[in-house]
Amino acid sequence: MTFATNYSPLLSVIFPLILRFDAATIAVAALGTCSASSNSNACTAPPQPECGLYMAPSTLGEDANLGMYAGRDIPTNFTWHEMAIPLLFREWGDHKPGYRDGILWDRYIWEGDIMNIETYQDTNREKSRAVFVPGIGCTVNSLLDMNNILSTHGSTYDTVDLHRSKDPGVTAFTPYHSAQTRAVRDIEAGTELMAMYGDFWIPDIPNVQVTLDYELEQAELFLQQRYLPWITKHKPSASLQHGLWELMKSFPYQRNNRALSNLPRTDWKHVIDYYLQQQQNKSKDKDNTEDKDKTIVRHFIRQSTKRSIEWLQENGYCQDHMEAKPSTIPQAGRGAFATRALPQGTIVGYSPLVHIGTQGQEVLWLGDRYDLVINYSYQHANSTVLLTPYGGMVNYINHAFDKSRVNVRVQWLRREFVAHKPHWLQQTAEFLHDTIDKIGLSFEYVAVRDIEPGEEILMDYGSAWEQAWEYYAAQYSPVTDPYVARAQWNETHYRTPEEEPYPDNLMTMCHESYSSTVVLEDDEDPEEGYVWVPMLRPEDPHRVYCTVLERFSISHDKRDGDDREASFEYTVELHLKDRDEPVIVRHVPEDGIFLYDRAFSQDWHLPGGFRHPIALPDDMLPPSWVNVVHE
C-alpha cells in the first residue's frame, strides 16, 4: 500500500473540514534563527578573514547542536584531512563501567577500524577500540540519504621520521593523520555538510526528520498526487491554503510512517510556485527525464540546509585558518600552520569541549599509563575538570618553548552560544560530572599578534607541562628492537617460516572461513583436509591468529588497469580457541590474510610514554571548579 493511498482517507476528511475554519486559528510553528536583529550578545561572533569552512549552529535545530558549512562552492571529490587519536579507555559504544563521567564521549567517537587503526586485543580479537577524530568527524550531522559528504574514513600512519630508537616524541602524539572527509556532490557555498550515519539509529530518534529514500519518495507522492493537485484544482483562498499547509507540516510524526516529517519547512507559496514551474517545464519538454534531486521534497530539504555567508560570518567560526604540516618544533610531529594572513585579534580557531567533571584521571587511566588523548586535553592543577577540544586543526597547535614565538592564546567565549553556556563557569565540577547529555563549554583561539601566511601556530602549554616534557626527554631510553609499524611495511607477499621472520611487533591473522575438501571417486590425486571458502561478507572483522606455511604463485589474465601478471595463494595454519590442534587450510587468497601490529606494540603504547594535559591558564579557572588541594 502506498503512502498516497494511506493518506487518502485523511485528506478526504481534513480538506472539507478546513474550509469551514479561518486559517488564523491554526497554530503556526515558527523556526527561529539568529539574525542581526536578534540579541547580539547571543548571536554576534567577531568578524573574520575569508573562510572556506565554518562551524555554526546546525540547520537541524538546537538538538543537533553545531554543524559544518561550506564557506565557498565545493566541487565533488574535494577532500578534507584531519588527525585521528586512538582511544583505548573504552570500547566503541561503551564507556568505562562504574563511571558516569565520560558518557558524553559516546557522541564524539568512531570505531577504530573505520580509520584504519588496527588495535585488536589478545583476549578479544573481534573488538576494535574507539578513535577520536577532532574536527569534521566530530561535528557534521546526518541527513541519511540526503548526504553530501562521505564522512571521516581512513587515515595515514606517519611519525614524520621520528623513531623510538632515538626520539622520545613518538610516544607523545598520534601518528594517524589525513583521515578523509570527501564531498560526494557539488556543494554550494553556505550549505551545511551532511553525512550518512546509517539508517539503524536515526529513525528511532523521536521527532527527527527521516530522510531515507523510501520516506522521501512517499512524501513526494503525497505532494504530487494528493495535496498539490487538490490545491490547484479547488483554488482555496490564500488564508485557507496557508492554514492547510501549516496543518500538514505539523501533522504528528508516526513511528512506522514518518514521511510527513519531510514536507518542505517553508512557506506554502514557495511550494506552489515550484510545483507550477515544474508542470510548465514538463509540458514544454516532453522528453524531460525526472532528476531525483530536483523533486519537490529533495529540493526544499537541500534549500533548508543553507545559510548565507553573512549569517555564517556573524554566527559561525572559521575552521580553515590552519592546516597541518610537519612541525618546526623538534619532537612535536605535526603542527598547525596559518593558511592566510591572520591579524592580531583574529579568532584563529574555535573548539567545543568534551568535558569530564570529577573522574577524568580515572576514566583515562589504562592501568599502567594514561590514554593518549590526555595529551590533547586541558586541565588545571587545582581542578579535576578535564576538557578535550575538537575543531578545525586546533589539536595540532604545539607548545612554543621560545615564548617569543607564541602567537595564540585560548579564552572562553564571551557570549551565549549553542555550544557555550556562560553560567556553566559558575557551576561546580560535580555539575559537569552530572551533565552528560550535551556540550556546554567552548574555547576561542585568539591571535595575540599578526600572523603571517605559512607561519606555525604556537601557544604556551604552561610551565608544568614544559618541565614534565624536559624531564621525560632527558630520561628517555631509546628502544632498540627492530620495530617497523605495520602501516610502513611494504612487502607484497606474506612470509613463510623458512624466510626471515617478521619483526616481533608484527603478526599474521586470517579470516576463519574454510570447509572440508570434497573427494571425488575419479580424482586421481585427492587432497584431504580443509580449503578456503570465499566469505559472503569479506568486511566481517572476525579473524584469528594464523601462521603462513607455504606460498604459491598463481598466474591470471591481465585485466584493464591491472598491471599484475601473478599473485599468490597460501597454505595457512589457523590457531583456534576451541581446538587443541591447529587447522591447516589450503588455497587461501591474499585478501584472506592480514598483517597487524601486535596488541600494545605501537609507539603510543610504549611503557612510560609521555602523558601530560595542557595547562588551563590560571586566569581562566573558575573558582567553583577548584576541588584539588595540594600539600
XYZ file of C-alpha atoms in Angstrom:
631
model
C 0.000 0.000 0.000
C 1.483 3.329 -0.993
C 1.754 6.394 1.167
C -0.657 8.275 -1.076
C -3.262 5.550 -0.607
C -2.688 5.501 3.150
C -3.450 9.191 3.441
C -6.362 9.329 1.020
C -8.968 8.916 3.815
C -7.149 11.523 5.873
C -7.304 14.077 3.083
C -10.936 13.385 2.311
C -11.778 14.256 5.912
C -9.375 17.119 6.613
C -9.749 19.128 3.411
C -13.503 19.715 3.669
C -13.254 20.464 7.382
C -10.524 23.005 6.954
C -12.677 25.018 4.560
C -15.001 25.793 7.492
C -12.380 27.396 9.651
C -10.325 30.533 9.371
C -6.665 29.731 8.878
C -5.749 32.274 11.524
C -6.989 29.869 14.167
C -4.360 27.291 13.197
C -1.144 27.497 15.186
C 1.935 28.167 13.132
C 5.263 26.841 14.398
C 7.949 29.374 13.525
C 11.565 28.286 13.189
C 13.691 30.936 14.884
C 17.114 31.814 13.558
C 19.901 34.005 14.819
C 19.944 37.287 12.905
C 21.277 40.789 13.108
C 18.060 41.871 14.806
C 18.408 39.215 17.499
C 20.151 39.577 20.848
C 23.676 40.498 19.776
C 25.147 39.084 22.972
C 23.792 35.677 21.983
C 24.369 35.827 18.231
C 27.227 38.040 17.169
C 30.639 36.480 16.522
C 33.742 38.585 15.871
C 34.484 39.382 12.196
C 36.889 37.003 10.495
C 39.000 36.918 7.312
C 37.840 34.994 4.262
C 36.932 31.407 5.125
C 36.215 28.178 3.252
C 34.725 26.169 6.119
C 32.592 27.264 9.077
C 31.348 25.692 12.296
C 27.983 27.186 13.252
C 24.594 26.210 14.734
C 23.082 23.407 12.655
C 20.091 23.924 10.380
C 18.610 20.809 12.004
C 17.852 22.750 15.193
C 19.309 23.120 18.670
C 19.094 19.382 19.389
C 21.669 18.873 16.609
C 23.938 21.481 18.231
C 26.673 22.521 15.776
C 27.254 21.774 12.124
C 29.886 22.355 9.437
C 29.198 24.638 6.443
C 30.851 25.296 3.105
C 32.276 28.819 3.043
C 32.644 28.646 -0.739
C 31.466 26.376 -3.566
C 32.984 22.921 -3.067
C 33.366 20.530 -6.041
C 32.628 16.817 -5.940
C 35.536 14.757 -4.531
C 37.065 17.703 -2.670
C 38.672 16.176 0.432
C 39.383 17.482 3.931
C 42.073 15.872 6.122
C 42.351 15.669 9.911
C 44.019 13.692 12.685
C 42.711 10.550 14.369
C 43.528 9.867 18.039
C 43.276 6.239 19.247
C 41.238 5.767 22.435
C 41.847 2.657 24.484
C 39.935 3.661 27.601
C 36.716 2.336 26.080
C 35.204 0.048 23.504
C 33.276 1.866 20.813
C 29.701 2.406 22.034
C 30.527 1.585 25.643
C 32.053 3.556 28.479
C 34.094 2.543 31.479
C 31.848 0.640 33.919
C 31.120 2.485 37.137
C 31.995 5.923 35.780
C 29.262 8.367 34.872
C 31.861 10.841 33.689
C 32.912 10.162 30.124
C 29.480 9.125 28.827
C 29.437 12.321 26.776
C 32.246 10.775 24.718
C 29.727 8.358 23.175
C 28.639 11.111 20.786
C 32.095 12.008 19.562
C 33.957 8.802 18.769
C 34.217 6.346 15.883
C 35.075 2.676 15.544
C 38.832 2.262 15.270
C 38.802 0.114 12.129
C 36.915 2.835 10.204
C 40.079 4.923 10.499
C 42.386 2.015 9.578
C 43.623 1.968 13.164
C 44.026 -1.715 13.925
C 44.011 -2.275 17.666
C 42.799 -5.860 18.071
C 43.262 -7.182 21.580
C 44.792 -10.525 22.510
C 41.750 -11.581 24.528
C 39.033 -10.251 22.233
C 40.097 -10.146 18.626
C 36.732 -9.122 17.203
C 36.529 -5.845 19.141
C 38.371 -2.786 17.920
C 38.869 0.198 20.158
C 37.451 3.648 19.596
C 39.049 6.598 17.825
C 38.573 10.345 18.280
C 38.544 12.466 15.092
C 38.574 16.017 16.477
C 37.263 18.080 13.597
C 34.717 17.479 10.850
C 34.267 13.919 12.116
C 33.043 15.263 15.463
C 30.790 17.984 14.109
C 28.879 17.024 10.969
C 25.257 15.938 11.300
C 23.322 13.368 9.298
C 20.512 13.593 6.756
C 20.731 9.913 5.844
C 20.134 9.511 2.082
C 20.363 13.286 1.605
C 24.058 13.359 2.495
C 26.532 15.495 0.537
C 29.750 14.131 2.086
C 31.284 10.779 2.857
C 32.236 11.343 6.468
C 35.569 10.573 8.036
C 37.199 7.357 6.806
C 40.743 6.025 6.714
C 43.943 7.597 7.938
C 47.645 7.674 7.106
C 50.314 6.480 9.518
C 53.348 8.757 9.660
C 55.661 9.688 12.538
C 57.401 12.425 10.494
C 60.677 10.449 10.505
C 60.731 10.109 14.298
C 61.607 6.623 15.583
C 61.553 5.002 19.010
C 65.228 4.136 18.683
C 66.158 7.806 19.069
C 63.128 10.083 19.522
C 61.111 10.489 22.749
C 58.423 12.394 20.836
C 56.974 9.276 19.176
C 55.181 8.316 22.406
C 53.526 11.716 22.810
C 51.394 12.237 19.697
C 49.131 10.248 17.401
C 50.845 9.077 14.206
C 47.490 8.850 12.399
C 46.565 11.805 10.219
C 44.840 12.634 6.909
C 41.575 10.973 7.932
C 39.397 11.888 4.976
C 36.009 13.522 4.574
C 35.046 13.757 0.893
C 32.356 15.705 -0.943
C 30.133 13.266 -2.883
C 28.351 16.021 -4.818
C 28.913 19.659 -5.680
C 28.172 21.711 -2.546
C 27.049 25.327 -2.820
C 28.547 27.961 -0.555
C 26.546 28.266 2.666
C 25.339 24.642 2.609
C 25.639 22.531 5.747
C 27.765 19.411 5.327
C 25.653 16.306 5.938
C 26.947 12.774 6.393
C 25.174 9.426 6.246
C 25.425 7.824 9.673
C 23.374 4.801 8.618
C 19.679 4.018 8.973
C 19.995 1.864 12.078
C 19.599 4.614 14.669
C 18.253 7.860 13.131
C 14.704 6.501 12.557
C 14.399 5.584 16.244
C 15.052 9.129 17.483
C 11.736 10.845 18.359
C 10.718 13.865 16.254
C 13.622 13.608 13.857
C 13.381 14.021 10.099
C 13.734 10.594 8.441
C 15.291 11.267 5.048
C 15.625 7.684 3.863
C 14.864 7.190 0.161
C 11.575 5.388 0.830
C 10.297 8.099 3.175
C 11.301 10.833 0.724
C 9.503 9.068 -2.115
C 6.328 8.694 -0.062
C 6.383 12.372 0.905
C 6.820 13.222 -2.784
C 3.827 11.064 -3.726
C 1.745 12.779 -1.089
C 2.547 16.206 -2.538
C 2.394 15.294 -6.226
C -0.658 13.028 -6.184
C -2.779 14.421 -3.345
C -2.017 17.773 -1.826
C -0.826 19.908 -4.755
C -3.342 18.606 -7.357
C -6.169 19.259 -4.871
C -4.917 22.803 -4.230
C -4.558 23.656 -7.905
C -7.975 22.199 -8.716
C -10.047 23.797 -5.904
C -8.040 27.023 -5.562
C -8.973 27.807 -1.940
C -8.317 31.272 -0.563
C -4.790 32.285 0.373
C -5.599 32.192 4.092
C -7.018 28.671 3.817
C -4.058 27.465 1.767
C -1.754 28.876 4.422
C -3.694 27.170 7.210
C -3.846 23.848 5.413
C -0.102 23.908 4.742
C 0.741 24.646 8.373
C -1.520 21.794 9.466
C 0.183 19.388 7.093
C 3.637 20.412 8.341
C 2.640 19.985 11.981
C 0.948 16.614 11.471
C 2.233 14.332 14.260
C 5.161 12.121 13.312
C 4.304 8.443 13.272
C 6.777 5.789 14.368
C 6.049 3.438 11.467
C 5.356 6.029 8.768
C 7.110 9.343 9.183
C 7.204 10.527 5.592
C 5.359 13.718 6.537
C 8.423 14.771 8.530
C 9.965 15.547 5.136
C 7.365 18.052 3.948
C 9.137 21.304 2.989
C 9.606 23.526 6.028
C 8.924 26.704 4.101
C 6.058 28.989 3.142
C 3.296 27.291 1.122
C 3.631 29.868 -1.695
C 7.161 28.696 -2.423
C 5.980 25.097 -2.728
C 3.069 26.012 -5.015
C 5.261 28.192 -7.219
C 7.912 25.476 -7.538
C 5.253 22.865 -8.374
C 3.636 25.045 -11.053
C 7.027 25.811 -12.554
C 7.754 22.086 -12.731
C 4.444 21.467 -14.510
C 5.247 24.146 -17.077
C 8.698 22.675 -17.681
C 7.236 19.209 -18.174
C 4.683 20.451 -20.690
C 7.397 22.235 -22.687
C 9.834 19.343 -22.682
C 8.061 16.062 -23.363
C 11.295 14.092 -23.210
C 12.354 15.577 -19.890
C 13.567 12.813 -17.565
C 12.953 13.430 -13.895
C 16.063 14.212 -11.866
C 15.687 12.620 -8.446
C 17.419 15.516 -6.719
C 15.067 18.052 -8.312
C 11.870 16.582 -6.902
C 9.956 18.934 -4.626
C 10.846 17.281 -1.322
C 14.564 16.921 -2.032
C 14.790 20.414 -3.493
C 13.388 22.091 -0.394
C 15.307 19.904 2.061
C 18.540 20.942 0.359
C 17.419 24.576 0.419
C 16.680 24.297 4.151
C 20.297 23.280 4.877
C 21.688 26.550 3.504
C 22.687 29.742 5.272
C 24.012 32.973 3.809
C 27.716 33.702 4.068
C 26.800 36.816 6.056
C 24.908 34.652 8.548
C 27.876 32.296 8.855
C 30.267 35.190 9.407
C 28.021 36.524 12.168
C 27.062 33.260 13.834
C 29.878 30.860 12.987
C 33.602 30.295 13.381
C 36.093 29.738 10.594
C 37.629 26.265 10.568
C 40.274 26.533 7.864
C 42.569 29.305 9.087
C 45.061 26.478 9.759
C 46.410 23.399 8.007
C 48.604 20.527 9.199
C 52.269 20.179 8.220
C 55.417 18.754 9.854
C 56.132 20.971 12.850
C 59.133 23.247 13.224
C 59.240 22.233 16.912
C 61.644 19.298 17.496
C 59.906 16.040 18.520
C 56.399 17.529 18.049
C 55.364 15.593 14.939
C 52.872 17.671 13.021
C 51.783 21.219 13.713
C 49.199 23.808 12.650
C 50.176 26.462 10.093
C 48.347 29.614 9.009
C 46.646 29.304 5.621
C 46.254 33.094 5.277
C 47.257 36.335 6.973
C 45.668 36.466 10.436
C 45.775 39.938 12.016
C 46.066 40.369 15.786
C 42.719 39.682 17.441
C 41.563 37.196 14.783
C 39.824 34.128 16.160
C 42.243 31.666 14.615
C 40.323 28.615 15.820
C 37.236 27.616 17.743
C 36.618 24.407 19.648
C 33.731 22.969 21.634
C 34.949 20.958 24.628
C 34.118 17.389 25.637
C 34.134 17.638 29.420
C 34.765 15.237 32.295
C 33.885 16.695 35.674
C 35.417 14.738 38.546
C 36.656 11.408 37.155
C 38.867 12.473 34.266
C 42.034 10.910 35.620
C 40.238 7.643 36.418
C 38.344 7.420 33.120
C 41.518 7.887 31.065
C 43.670 5.608 33.227
C 44.587 2.366 31.433
C 46.121 0.560 34.404
C 49.748 1.496 33.815
C 49.502 4.792 31.903
C 47.010 7.401 30.738
C 45.302 7.272 27.395
C 46.936 9.294 24.616
C 44.022 11.730 24.384
C 45.062 13.299 27.711
C 47.939 14.956 25.786
C 45.326 16.800 23.725
C 43.221 17.820 26.737
C 43.258 20.801 29.117
C 43.274 20.707 32.907
C 44.267 22.980 35.793
C 46.357 21.536 38.610
C 43.756 22.695 41.164
C 40.756 21.030 39.495
C 39.576 17.616 38.361
C 37.761 19.102 35.340
C 39.258 17.770 32.106
C 38.401 19.422 28.764
C 39.148 17.892 25.357
C 38.742 20.264 22.379
C 37.713 19.481 18.851
C 37.630 21.763 15.818
C 39.478 22.561 12.619
C 43.185 21.851 13.286
C 43.148 23.165 16.877
C 44.553 19.865 18.163
C 47.657 20.374 16.008
C 48.677 23.570 17.844
C 52.018 22.896 19.564
C 53.836 24.404 22.551
C 56.389 27.177 21.983
C 59.472 26.668 24.158
C 60.661 30.034 22.817
C 57.968 32.319 24.251
C 58.642 34.940 21.583
C 57.068 32.549 19.090
C 53.730 32.314 20.950
C 51.092 33.771 18.635
C 47.750 32.479 20.008
C 46.082 32.041 23.380
C 42.855 30.373 24.463
C 39.935 32.203 26.015
C 36.354 31.441 26.982
C 33.645 32.682 24.640
C 32.278 35.988 25.834
C 28.758 35.288 24.649
C 25.993 32.743 24.804
C 26.353 30.165 22.054
C 24.750 26.853 21.157
C 27.878 25.072 22.500
C 28.829 27.552 25.224
C 26.737 28.375 28.297
C 28.492 31.070 30.366
C 26.607 30.069 33.526
C 28.436 26.713 33.428
C 31.536 28.638 34.503
C 29.784 29.381 37.791
C 28.897 25.712 38.341
C 30.939 23.073 40.187
C 32.913 20.109 38.925
C 30.102 17.919 40.261
C 27.669 19.760 37.989
C 29.824 18.862 34.980
C 30.051 15.280 36.259
C 26.255 15.024 36.121
C 25.746 16.963 32.868
C 26.444 14.274 30.320
C 23.962 14.917 27.523
C 25.463 17.921 25.744
C 28.421 20.209 25.093
C 28.262 23.486 27.011
C 31.795 24.899 27.044
C 33.986 26.238 24.225
C 37.369 27.846 23.569
C 38.362 30.566 21.155
C 41.984 30.600 19.965
C 42.889 34.265 19.501
C 45.876 35.732 17.651
C 47.974 37.756 20.131
C 49.894 39.376 17.255
C 49.777 39.454 13.467
C 50.415 36.002 11.980
C 51.916 35.616 8.508
C 50.662 33.062 5.952
C 52.566 29.794 6.425
C 53.658 30.648 9.980
C 53.292 27.874 12.553
C 50.572 28.488 15.129
C 52.021 28.097 18.641
C 50.784 28.611 22.196
C 52.034 28.219 25.762
C 51.127 24.867 27.365
C 52.266 26.079 30.790
C 55.418 25.719 32.863
C 54.340 22.413 34.458
C 53.899 20.822 31.033
C 57.240 22.166 29.814
C 59.090 20.889 32.905
C 57.434 17.476 32.584
C 58.461 17.214 28.935
C 62.063 18.274 29.549
C 62.386 15.700 32.346
C 60.852 12.962 30.183
C 63.059 13.745 27.176
C 66.193 13.721 29.351
C 65.291 10.360 30.906
C 64.087 8.672 27.691
C 65.702 5.317 26.978
C 65.789 4.523 23.240
C 64.062 1.272 22.253
C 66.450 -0.816 20.181
C 64.102 -3.571 18.951
C 63.739 -3.822 15.125
C 60.362 -2.106 15.149
C 58.548 -1.429 11.853
C 54.956 -0.268 12.029
C 52.523 -2.392 10.056
C 51.424 0.681 8.073
C 55.021 1.165 6.901
C 55.579 -2.469 5.895
C 55.559 -2.614 2.096
C 56.164 -6.245 1.118
C 53.683 -7.531 -1.463
C 53.549 -11.078 -0.085
C 53.402 -12.906 3.249
C 56.472 -14.678 4.652
C 56.799 -18.377 5.394
C 58.764 -19.906 8.329
C 61.733 -20.643 6.036
C 62.181 -16.936 5.344
C 63.459 -14.169 7.596
C 60.951 -13.708 10.421
C 58.869 -10.586 10.843
C 59.850 -8.037 13.490
C 58.468 -9.036 16.887
C 55.736 -6.406 16.739
C 54.122 -7.845 13.601
C 51.828 -10.868 13.393
C 49.550 -12.506 10.836
C 45.825 -13.089 11.271
C 43.396 -14.793 8.886
C 39.705 -14.883 8.206
C 38.215 -18.018 9.744
C 36.481 -19.308 6.616
C 37.081 -22.870 5.423
C 35.388 -26.216 4.742
C 36.319 -29.876 4.331
C 37.623 -30.977 0.921
C 35.145 -32.949 -1.188
C 36.953 -36.071 -2.534
C 35.564 -37.398 -5.864
C 35.781 -41.098 -6.784
C 37.555 -40.385 -10.089
C 40.021 -37.961 -8.505
C 43.468 -39.439 -9.229
C 45.234 -37.276 -6.654
C 42.709 -36.428 -3.916
C 43.654 -33.870 -1.273
C 42.162 -34.295 2.151
C 41.833 -31.586 4.728
C 40.407 -28.075 4.597
C 40.224 -25.483 1.832
C 39.432 -21.779 1.787
C 35.821 -20.730 1.291
C 35.155 -17.209 -0.069
C 33.379 -15.057 2.511
C 29.914 -13.688 1.815
C 30.793 -10.675 3.974
C 34.539 -10.038 3.490
C 34.299 -6.950 5.703
C 33.445 -9.187 8.690
C 36.079 -8.378 11.345
C 36.269 -11.920 12.791
C 39.877 -13.020 12.425
C 42.118 -15.500 14.203
C 45.840 -15.839 14.659
C 47.463 -17.834 11.892
C 50.855 -18.941 10.569
C 51.648 -18.864 6.853
C 53.150 -22.255 5.958
C 53.512 -22.122 2.169
C 53.225 -19.590 -0.646
C 52.315 -20.473 -4.245
C 52.494 -18.188 -7.246
C 49.391 -18.233 -9.441
C 49.047 -16.658 -12.865
C 45.974 -14.841 -14.072
C 44.940 -12.839 -17.089
C 45.679 -9.127 -17.075
C 42.620 -7.008 -16.529
C 42.022 -3.438 -17.629
C 44.045 -1.163 -15.399
C 45.678 -4.146 -13.604
C 49.428 -4.444 -14.168
C 49.834 -7.632 -12.156
C 50.533 -10.852 -14.001
C 50.701 -13.104 -10.969
C 49.603 -13.205 -7.363
C 49.824 -15.721 -4.546
C 47.819 -18.337 -2.721
C 48.817 -19.692 0.666
C 48.555 -22.643 2.969
C 47.971 -21.384 6.495
C 47.685 -22.798 9.981
C 44.758 -21.363 11.972
C 45.074 -21.218 15.754
C 41.558 -21.589 17.122
C 40.450 -21.253 20.739
C 38.114 -24.245 20.645
C 40.589 -26.708 19.083
C 43.648 -28.253 20.675
C 45.294 -28.775 17.286
C 45.671 -26.051 14.637
C 43.597 -26.252 11.449
C 45.524 -26.285 8.181
C 43.727 -24.559 5.304
C 44.869 -24.583 1.654
C 44.255 -22.156 -1.237
C 43.914 -19.080 0.975
C 43.993 -15.895 -1.166
C 45.967 -12.797 -0.262
C 42.866 -10.954 0.909
C 42.176 -13.674 3.476
C 45.395 -12.883 5.385
C 46.283 -9.727 7.309
C 49.474 -8.364 8.810
C 48.880 -6.458 12.050
C 50.768 -4.687 14.775
C 50.778 -6.897 17.828
C 48.489 -5.525 20.521
C 50.099 -2.744 22.593
C 53.270 -2.727 20.473
C 52.706 0.653 18.798
C 54.741 3.732 19.699
C 51.866 5.321 21.589
C 51.668 2.176 23.773
C 55.287 2.196 24.920
C 55.532 1.841 28.721
C 56.249 5.140 30.393
C 55.271 7.144 27.307
C 54.878 10.888 27.812
C 51.457 11.872 29.182
C 50.525 15.320 30.450
C 47.496 17.593 29.914
C 47.863 21.122 28.589
C 47.503 23.679 31.383
C 44.262 25.625 31.603
C 45.560 29.179 32.266
C 45.165 30.457 35.826
C 43.018 33.398 34.748
C 40.553 31.011 33.059
C 39.986 28.709 36.061
C 36.509 29.313 37.557
C 36.783 29.428 41.391
C 33.860 26.978 41.625
C 35.932 24.312 39.840
C 38.705 24.301 42.436
C 38.496 20.936 44.217
C 42.127 19.735 44.419
C 44.197 20.711 47.448
C 47.987 20.454 47.191
C 50.010 19.791 50.332
